[in-house]
Coordinates of C-alpha atoms (C1' of nucleotides) in Angstrom, one line a residue:
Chain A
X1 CA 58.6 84.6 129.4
X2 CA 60.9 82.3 127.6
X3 CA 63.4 83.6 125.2
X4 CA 63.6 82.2 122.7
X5 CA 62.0 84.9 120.8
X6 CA 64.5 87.7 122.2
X7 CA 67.2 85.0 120.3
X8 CA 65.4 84.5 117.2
X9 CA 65.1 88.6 116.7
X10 CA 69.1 88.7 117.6
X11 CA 69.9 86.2 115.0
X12 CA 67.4 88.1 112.4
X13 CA 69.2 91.7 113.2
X14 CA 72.4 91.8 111.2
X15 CA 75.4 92.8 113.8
X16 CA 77.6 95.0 112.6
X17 CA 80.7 94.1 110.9
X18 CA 80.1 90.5 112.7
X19 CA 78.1 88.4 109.3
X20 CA 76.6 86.0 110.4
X21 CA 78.8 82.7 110.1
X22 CA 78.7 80.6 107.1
X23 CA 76.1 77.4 106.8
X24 CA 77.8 74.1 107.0
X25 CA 77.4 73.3 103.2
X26 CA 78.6 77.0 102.8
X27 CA 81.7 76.4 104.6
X28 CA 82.2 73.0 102.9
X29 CA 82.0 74.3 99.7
X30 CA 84.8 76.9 100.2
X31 CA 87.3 74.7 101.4
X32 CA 86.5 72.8 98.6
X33 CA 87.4 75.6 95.9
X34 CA 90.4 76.3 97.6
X35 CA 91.6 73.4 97.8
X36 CA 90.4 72.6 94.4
X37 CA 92.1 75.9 93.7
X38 CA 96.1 74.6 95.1
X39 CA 95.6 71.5 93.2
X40 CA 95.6 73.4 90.1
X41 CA 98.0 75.7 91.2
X42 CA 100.7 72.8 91.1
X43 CA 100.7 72.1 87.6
X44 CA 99.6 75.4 85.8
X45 CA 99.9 79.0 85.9
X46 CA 97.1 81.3 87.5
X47 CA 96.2 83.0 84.5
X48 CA 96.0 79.6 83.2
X49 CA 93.3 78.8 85.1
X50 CA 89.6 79.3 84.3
X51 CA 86.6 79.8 87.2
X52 CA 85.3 77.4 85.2
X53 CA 88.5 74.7 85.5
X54 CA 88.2 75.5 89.4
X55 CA 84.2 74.5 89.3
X56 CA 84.8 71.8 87.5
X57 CA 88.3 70.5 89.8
X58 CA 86.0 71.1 92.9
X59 CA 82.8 69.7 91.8
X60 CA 80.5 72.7 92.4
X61 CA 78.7 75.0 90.3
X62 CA 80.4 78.4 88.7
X63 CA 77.7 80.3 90.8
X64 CA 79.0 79.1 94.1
X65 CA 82.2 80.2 93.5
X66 CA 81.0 83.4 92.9
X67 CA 78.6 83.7 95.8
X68 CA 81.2 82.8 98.4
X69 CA 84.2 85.3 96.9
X70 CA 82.7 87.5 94.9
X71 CA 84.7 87.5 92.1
X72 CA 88.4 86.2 90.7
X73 CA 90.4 88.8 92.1
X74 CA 89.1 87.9 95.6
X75 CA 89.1 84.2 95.5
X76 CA 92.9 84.4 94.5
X77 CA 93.2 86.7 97.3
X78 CA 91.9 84.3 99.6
X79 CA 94.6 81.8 99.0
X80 CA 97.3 84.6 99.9
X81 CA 95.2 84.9 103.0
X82 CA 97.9 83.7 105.3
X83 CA 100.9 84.5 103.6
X84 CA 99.1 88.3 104.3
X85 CA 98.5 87.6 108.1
X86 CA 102.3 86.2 108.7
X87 CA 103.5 89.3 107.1
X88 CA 101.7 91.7 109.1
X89 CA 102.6 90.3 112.2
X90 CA 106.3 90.3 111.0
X91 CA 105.6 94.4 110.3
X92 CA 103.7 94.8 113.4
X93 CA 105.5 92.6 116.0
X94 CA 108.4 91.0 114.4
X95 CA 112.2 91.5 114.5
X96 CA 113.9 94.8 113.3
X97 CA 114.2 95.9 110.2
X98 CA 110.8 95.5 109.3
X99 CA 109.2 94.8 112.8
X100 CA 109.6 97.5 115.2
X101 CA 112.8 98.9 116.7
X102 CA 114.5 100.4 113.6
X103 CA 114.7 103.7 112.4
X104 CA 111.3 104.5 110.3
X105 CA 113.6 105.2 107.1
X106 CA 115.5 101.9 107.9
X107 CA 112.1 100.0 108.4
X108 CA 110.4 101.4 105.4
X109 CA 113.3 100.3 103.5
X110 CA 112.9 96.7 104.8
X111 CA 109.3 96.7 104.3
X112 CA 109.0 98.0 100.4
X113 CA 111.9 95.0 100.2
X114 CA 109.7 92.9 101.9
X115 CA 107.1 93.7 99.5
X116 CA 110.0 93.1 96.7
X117 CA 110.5 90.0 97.8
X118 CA 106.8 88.9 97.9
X119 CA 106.1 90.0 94.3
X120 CA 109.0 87.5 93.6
X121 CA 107.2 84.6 95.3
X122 CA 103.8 84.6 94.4
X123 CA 103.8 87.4 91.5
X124 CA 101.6 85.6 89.4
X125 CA 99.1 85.3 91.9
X126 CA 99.5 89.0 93.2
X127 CA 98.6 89.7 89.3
X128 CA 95.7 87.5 89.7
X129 CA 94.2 89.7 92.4
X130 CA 94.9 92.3 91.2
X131 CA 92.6 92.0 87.7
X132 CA 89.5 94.7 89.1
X133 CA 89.6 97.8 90.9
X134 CA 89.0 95.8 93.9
X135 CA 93.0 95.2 94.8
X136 CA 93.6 98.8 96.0
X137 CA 90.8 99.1 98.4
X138 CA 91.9 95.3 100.0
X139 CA 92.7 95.2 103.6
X140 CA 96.1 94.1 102.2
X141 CA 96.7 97.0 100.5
X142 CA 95.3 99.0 103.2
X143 CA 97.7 97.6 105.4
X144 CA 100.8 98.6 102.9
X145 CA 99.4 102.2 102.2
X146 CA 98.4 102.9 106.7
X147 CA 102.5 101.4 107.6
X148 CA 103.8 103.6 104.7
X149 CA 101.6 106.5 105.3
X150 CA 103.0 106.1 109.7
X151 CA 106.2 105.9 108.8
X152 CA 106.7 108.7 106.6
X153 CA 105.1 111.2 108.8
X154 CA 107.1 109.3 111.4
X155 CA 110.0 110.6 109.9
X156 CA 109.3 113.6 107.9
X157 CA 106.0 115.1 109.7
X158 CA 106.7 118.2 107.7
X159 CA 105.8 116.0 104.6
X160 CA 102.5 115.3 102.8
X161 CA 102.8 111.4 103.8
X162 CA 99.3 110.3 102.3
X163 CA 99.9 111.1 99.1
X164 CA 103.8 110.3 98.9
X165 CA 102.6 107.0 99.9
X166 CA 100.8 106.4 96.8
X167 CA 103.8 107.5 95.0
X168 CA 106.0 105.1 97.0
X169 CA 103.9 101.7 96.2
X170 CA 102.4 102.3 92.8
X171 CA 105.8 100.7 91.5
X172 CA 104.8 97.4 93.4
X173 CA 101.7 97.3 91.5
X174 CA 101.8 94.1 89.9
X175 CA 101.5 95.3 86.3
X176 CA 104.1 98.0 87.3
X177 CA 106.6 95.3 88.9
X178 CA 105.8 92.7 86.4
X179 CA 106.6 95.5 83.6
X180 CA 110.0 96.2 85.3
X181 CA 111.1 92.1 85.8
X182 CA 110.2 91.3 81.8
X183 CA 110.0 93.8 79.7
X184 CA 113.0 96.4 81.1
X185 CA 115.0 93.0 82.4
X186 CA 115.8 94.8 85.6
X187 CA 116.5 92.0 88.6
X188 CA 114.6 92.7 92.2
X189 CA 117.8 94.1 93.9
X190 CA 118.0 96.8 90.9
X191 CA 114.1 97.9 92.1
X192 CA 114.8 97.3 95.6
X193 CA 118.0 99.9 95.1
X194 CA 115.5 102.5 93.1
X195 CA 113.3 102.4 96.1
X196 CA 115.7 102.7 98.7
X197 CA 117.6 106.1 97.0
X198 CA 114.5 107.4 96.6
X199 CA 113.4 106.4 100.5
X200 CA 116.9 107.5 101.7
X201 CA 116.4 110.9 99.1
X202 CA 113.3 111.6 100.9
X203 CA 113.8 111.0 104.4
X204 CA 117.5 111.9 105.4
Chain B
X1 CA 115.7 94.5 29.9
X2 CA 112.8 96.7 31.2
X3 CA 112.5 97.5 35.0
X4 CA 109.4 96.1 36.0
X5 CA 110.5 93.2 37.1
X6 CA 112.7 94.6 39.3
X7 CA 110.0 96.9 40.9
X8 CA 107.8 94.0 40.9
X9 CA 110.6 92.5 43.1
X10 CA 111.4 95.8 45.7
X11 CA 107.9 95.9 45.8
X12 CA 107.3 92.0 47.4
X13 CA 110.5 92.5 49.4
X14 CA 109.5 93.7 52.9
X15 CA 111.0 97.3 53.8
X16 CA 112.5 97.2 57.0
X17 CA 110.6 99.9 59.2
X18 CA 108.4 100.7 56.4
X19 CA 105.2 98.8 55.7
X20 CA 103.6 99.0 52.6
X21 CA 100.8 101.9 52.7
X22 CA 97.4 100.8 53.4
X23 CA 94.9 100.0 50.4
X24 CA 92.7 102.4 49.6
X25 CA 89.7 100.5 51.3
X26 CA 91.8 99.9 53.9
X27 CA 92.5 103.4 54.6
X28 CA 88.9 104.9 54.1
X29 CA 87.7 102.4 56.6
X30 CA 90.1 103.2 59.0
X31 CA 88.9 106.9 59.0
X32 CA 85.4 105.5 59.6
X33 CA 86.0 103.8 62.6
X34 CA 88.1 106.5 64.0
X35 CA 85.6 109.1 63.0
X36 CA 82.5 107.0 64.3
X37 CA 84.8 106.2 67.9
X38 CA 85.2 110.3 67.8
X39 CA 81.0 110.3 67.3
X40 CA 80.5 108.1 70.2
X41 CA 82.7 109.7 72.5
X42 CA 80.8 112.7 72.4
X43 CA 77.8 111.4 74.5
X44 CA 79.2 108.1 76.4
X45 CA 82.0 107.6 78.5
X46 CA 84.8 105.3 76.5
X47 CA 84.5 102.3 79.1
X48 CA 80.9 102.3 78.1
X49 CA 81.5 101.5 74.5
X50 CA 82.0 98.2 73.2
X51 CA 84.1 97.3 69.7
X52 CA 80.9 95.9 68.1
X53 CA 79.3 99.5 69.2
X54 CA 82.1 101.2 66.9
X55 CA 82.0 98.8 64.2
X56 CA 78.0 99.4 63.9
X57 CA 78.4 102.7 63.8
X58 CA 81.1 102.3 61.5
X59 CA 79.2 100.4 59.2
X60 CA 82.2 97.7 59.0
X61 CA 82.8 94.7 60.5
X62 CA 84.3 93.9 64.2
X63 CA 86.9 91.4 62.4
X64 CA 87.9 94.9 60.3
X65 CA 88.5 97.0 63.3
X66 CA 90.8 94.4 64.7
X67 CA 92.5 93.9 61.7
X68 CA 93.4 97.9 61.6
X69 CA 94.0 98.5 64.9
X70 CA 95.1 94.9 67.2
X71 CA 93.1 95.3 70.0
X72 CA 91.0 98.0 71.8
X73 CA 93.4 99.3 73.7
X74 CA 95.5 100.5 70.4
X75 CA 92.1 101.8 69.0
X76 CA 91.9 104.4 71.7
X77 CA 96.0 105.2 71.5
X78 CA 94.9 106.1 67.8
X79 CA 92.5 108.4 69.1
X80 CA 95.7 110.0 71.0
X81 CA 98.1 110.5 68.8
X82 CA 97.6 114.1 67.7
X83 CA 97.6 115.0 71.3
X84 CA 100.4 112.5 71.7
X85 CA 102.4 114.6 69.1
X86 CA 102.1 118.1 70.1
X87 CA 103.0 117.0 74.1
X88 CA 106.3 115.4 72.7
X89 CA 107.2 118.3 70.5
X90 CA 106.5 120.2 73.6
X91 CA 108.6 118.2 76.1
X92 CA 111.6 118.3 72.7
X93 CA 111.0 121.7 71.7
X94 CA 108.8 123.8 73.4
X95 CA 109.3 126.2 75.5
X96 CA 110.7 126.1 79.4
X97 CA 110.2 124.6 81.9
X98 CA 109.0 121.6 79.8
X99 CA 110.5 122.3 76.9
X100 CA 114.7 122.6 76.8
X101 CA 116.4 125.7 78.6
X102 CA 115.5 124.7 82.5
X103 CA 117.6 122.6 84.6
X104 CA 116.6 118.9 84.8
X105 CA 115.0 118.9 88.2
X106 CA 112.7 121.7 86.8
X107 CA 112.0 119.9 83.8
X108 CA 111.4 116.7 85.4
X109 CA 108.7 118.4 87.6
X110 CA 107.4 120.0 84.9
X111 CA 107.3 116.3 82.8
X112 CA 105.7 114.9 85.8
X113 CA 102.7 117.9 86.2
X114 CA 102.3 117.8 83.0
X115 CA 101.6 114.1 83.0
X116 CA 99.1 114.3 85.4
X117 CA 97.0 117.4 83.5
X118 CA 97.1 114.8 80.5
X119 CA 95.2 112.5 82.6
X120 CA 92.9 115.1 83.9
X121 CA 91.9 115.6 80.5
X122 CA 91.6 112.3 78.8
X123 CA 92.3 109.9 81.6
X124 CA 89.3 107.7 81.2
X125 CA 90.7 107.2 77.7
X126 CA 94.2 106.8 78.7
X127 CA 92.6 103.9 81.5
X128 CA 91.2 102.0 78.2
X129 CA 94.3 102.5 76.6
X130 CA 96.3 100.5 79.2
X131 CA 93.9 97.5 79.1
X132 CA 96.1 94.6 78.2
X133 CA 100.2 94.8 78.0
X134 CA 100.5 96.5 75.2
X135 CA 100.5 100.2 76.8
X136 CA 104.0 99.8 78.7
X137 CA 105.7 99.2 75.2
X138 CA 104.3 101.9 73.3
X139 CA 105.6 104.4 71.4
X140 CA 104.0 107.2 74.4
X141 CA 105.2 105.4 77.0
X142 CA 109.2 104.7 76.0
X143 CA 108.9 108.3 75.4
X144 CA 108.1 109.0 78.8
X145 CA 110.7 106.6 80.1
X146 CA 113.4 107.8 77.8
X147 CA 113.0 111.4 78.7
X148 CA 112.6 110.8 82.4
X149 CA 115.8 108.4 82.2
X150 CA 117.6 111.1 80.3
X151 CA 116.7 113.9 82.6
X152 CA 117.9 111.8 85.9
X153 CA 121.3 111.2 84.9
X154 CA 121.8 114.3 83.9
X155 CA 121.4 115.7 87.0
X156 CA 122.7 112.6 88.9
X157 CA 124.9 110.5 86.8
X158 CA 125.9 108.2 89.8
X159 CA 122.0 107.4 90.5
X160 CA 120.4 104.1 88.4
X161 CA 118.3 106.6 86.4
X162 CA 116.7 103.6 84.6
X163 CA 115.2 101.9 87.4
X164 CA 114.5 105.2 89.3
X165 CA 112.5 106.2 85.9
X166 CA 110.3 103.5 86.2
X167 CA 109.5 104.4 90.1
X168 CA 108.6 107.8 88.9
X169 CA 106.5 107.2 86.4
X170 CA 104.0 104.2 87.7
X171 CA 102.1 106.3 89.8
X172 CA 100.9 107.9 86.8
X173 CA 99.8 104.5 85.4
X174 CA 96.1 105.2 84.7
X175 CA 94.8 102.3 87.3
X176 CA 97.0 104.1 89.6
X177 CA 96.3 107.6 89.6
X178 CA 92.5 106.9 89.1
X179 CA 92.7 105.6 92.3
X180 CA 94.6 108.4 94.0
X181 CA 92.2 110.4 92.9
X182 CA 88.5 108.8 93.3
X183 CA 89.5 106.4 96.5
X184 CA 91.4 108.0 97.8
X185 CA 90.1 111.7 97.3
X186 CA 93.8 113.7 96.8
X187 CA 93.4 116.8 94.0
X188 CA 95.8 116.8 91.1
X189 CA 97.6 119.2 92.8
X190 CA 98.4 116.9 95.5
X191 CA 99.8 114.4 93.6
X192 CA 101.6 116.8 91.4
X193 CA 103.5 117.7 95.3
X194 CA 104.0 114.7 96.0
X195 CA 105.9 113.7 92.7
X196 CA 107.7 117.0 93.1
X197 CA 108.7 116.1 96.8
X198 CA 110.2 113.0 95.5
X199 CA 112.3 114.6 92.7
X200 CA 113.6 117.5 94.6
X201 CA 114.5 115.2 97.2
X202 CA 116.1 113.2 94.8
X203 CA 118.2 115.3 92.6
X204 CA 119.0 118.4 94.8
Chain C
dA1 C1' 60.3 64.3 114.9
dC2 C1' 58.4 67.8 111.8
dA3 C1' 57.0 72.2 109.4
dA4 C1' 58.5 76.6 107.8
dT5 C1' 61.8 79.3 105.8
dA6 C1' 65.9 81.5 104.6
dA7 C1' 70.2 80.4 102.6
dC8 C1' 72.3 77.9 99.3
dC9 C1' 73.2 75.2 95.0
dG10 C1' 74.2 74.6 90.1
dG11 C1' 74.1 75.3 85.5
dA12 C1' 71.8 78.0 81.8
dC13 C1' 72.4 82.4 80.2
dC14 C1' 74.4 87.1 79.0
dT15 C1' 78.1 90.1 77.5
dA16 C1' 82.2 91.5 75.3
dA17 C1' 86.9 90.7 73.6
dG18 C1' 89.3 88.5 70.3
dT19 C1' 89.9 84.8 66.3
dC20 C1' 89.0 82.7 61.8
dC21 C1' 87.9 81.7 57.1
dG22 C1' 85.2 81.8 52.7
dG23 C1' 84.0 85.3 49.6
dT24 C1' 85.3 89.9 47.6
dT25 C1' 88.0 93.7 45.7
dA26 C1' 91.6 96.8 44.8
dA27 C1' 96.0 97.1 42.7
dA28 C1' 99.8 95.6 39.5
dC29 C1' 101.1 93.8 35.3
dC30 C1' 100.5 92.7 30.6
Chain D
dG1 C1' 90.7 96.3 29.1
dG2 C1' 91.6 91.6 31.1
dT3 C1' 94.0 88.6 34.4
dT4 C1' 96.2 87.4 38.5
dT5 C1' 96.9 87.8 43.2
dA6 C1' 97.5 89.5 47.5
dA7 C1' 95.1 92.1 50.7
dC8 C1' 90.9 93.0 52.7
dC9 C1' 86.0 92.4 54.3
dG10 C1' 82.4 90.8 57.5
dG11 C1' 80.1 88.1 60.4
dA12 C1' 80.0 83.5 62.6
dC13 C1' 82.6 81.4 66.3
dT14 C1' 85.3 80.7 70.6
dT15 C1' 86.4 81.9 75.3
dA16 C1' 85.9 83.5 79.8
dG17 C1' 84.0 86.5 83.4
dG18 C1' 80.0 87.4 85.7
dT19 C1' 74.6 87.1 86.6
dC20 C1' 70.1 84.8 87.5
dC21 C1' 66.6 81.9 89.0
dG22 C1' 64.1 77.5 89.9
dG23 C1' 64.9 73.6 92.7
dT24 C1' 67.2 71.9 97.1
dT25 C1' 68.8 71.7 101.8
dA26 C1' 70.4 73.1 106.3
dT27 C1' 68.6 75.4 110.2
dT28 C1' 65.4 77.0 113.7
dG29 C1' 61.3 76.8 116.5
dT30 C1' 57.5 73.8 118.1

DNA sequence: ACAATAACCGGACCTAAGTCCGGTTAAACC
DNA sequence: GGTTTAACCGGACTTAGGTCCGGTTATTGT
């Protein structure tokens, strides 16, 4: 008995969390929007840019943008995708402060800074993602609320570190940070200093 | 000389702070939209309502409704204001804890509970209130801002009670909360202790 | 190499927010 | 009451995100 048959019912049976990889076209056609994507990222603002500009700049139809991310939140969350993996690995394995080694109120600290910082560098884009109620259940975001969440009850195990955590990022919400840049004029350090008093309130 | 001219004049010359009262078309239409908005909400949800919905019900035009109101997030703040209006009279002059007579801390707490029973009650309205940027510069929310500003430095005068206001408040954005509380599952009490875990920490 | 088929492609289409402008009407003045 | 004019009215139009489906193509098994 050959089998090939035992193969072809493996590759028919959908493995869990493992999708089946991508057809060459398929994968094509993503690099494609994202590069596509970058280009116009050079010379305009995200908001400034239309699925329909990306369709056009990559040569594909609307549709396939959709079908390969979904919507606009997630393609723009695709092009953050590294930036997010470097930073995780500088919280998870990287050098005190924000790696481990520190103090959890010292490393929390560092990391909502970290997260300062990011909103400063690619804001706009952050904002991007964030249009759709699809940001805040993103394995980014999951990351931010799981390290907050450890490191409060790291510290304080007497508190209610779920929920706090919440409290604790909600300001880094784009709209919320965006709000505090523009319209109240206040610079990063002045955030990063209402976080950490509030941090330093909490945990010491 | 007779006057009219003169009132002809005061009456071109813009008032500062005081635009002209509405025509009398103006103003009956207004009360039909609001009025047929206030029909609607009785048997759909407000995200489930779309401006030409209101203005057929209305019996007015879409181009009318925009006119009156700006956008649709500023149509639902009008259907707020009464309840805007008693909450700040109870937060100026009602009685304690929300009201003056209670130390800040318990005021603050009290501010921030009562916050979140406002968006227990008409949060889904609130949510389609804060569609577009308009909400973090309204009249409701520099109230909130103001009073939580004014509250922090009166029990710490050395903390940056601006920036610390902001922290406070955005996890009671409407995006925000409404994801504490359908992803991630925490009861309004629980967020009302973790908001009062962060103030006590902060001003005692 | 070839047939069968499942995945993919693209653009027409739908919806809903917000804008615009020609026609209309209320209000002020005589 | 008549005239002037500024404000108002309504619906056609624009824009942009997201969906759908008939035609096409890569992949797999023979």
């Amino acid at each position: 008995m050959r089998t090939g048959v035992r193969l072809s019912i493996e590759q028919h049976l959908p493995i869990a969390g493992q999708p089946p990889p991508e057809r060459a076209d398929a994968a094509r056609n993503r690099a494609r929007i994202l590069a596509a994507m970058r280009e116009l990222l050079i010379e305009r603002t995200p908001c400034a840019i239309s699925i329909d500009d990306v369709a056009a700049a990559a040569g594909v139809g609307k549709g396939t943008i959709y079908r390969r991310f979904g919507d606009r939140g997630r393609l723009m969350q695709a092009l953050l995708d590294e930036r997010e993996k470097a930073f995780q690995a500088a919280v998870l394995s990287g050098a005190p402060p924000l790696g481990p080694g520190a103090g959890p109120c010292e490393r929390l600290i560092a990391f909502l800074c970290a997260l300062v910082d990011q909103l400063e560098d690619v804001g706009d884009l952050i904002a991007e993602v964030e249009t759709g109620q699809q940001w805040l259940v993103s394995p980014p975001q999951r990351f931010r609320r799981l390290h907050v969440r450890v490191l409060l009850s790291d510290a304080r195990p007497d508190l209610d570190a779920e929920a706090i955590a919440e409290a604790l990022l909600a300001p880094l919400n784009a709209e919320s940070y965006h709000h505090q840049r523009r319209h109240a004029g206040h610079s990063p350090e002045r955030i990063k200093g209402a976080l950490q008093a509030l941090t330093t309130a909490l945990l010491t």
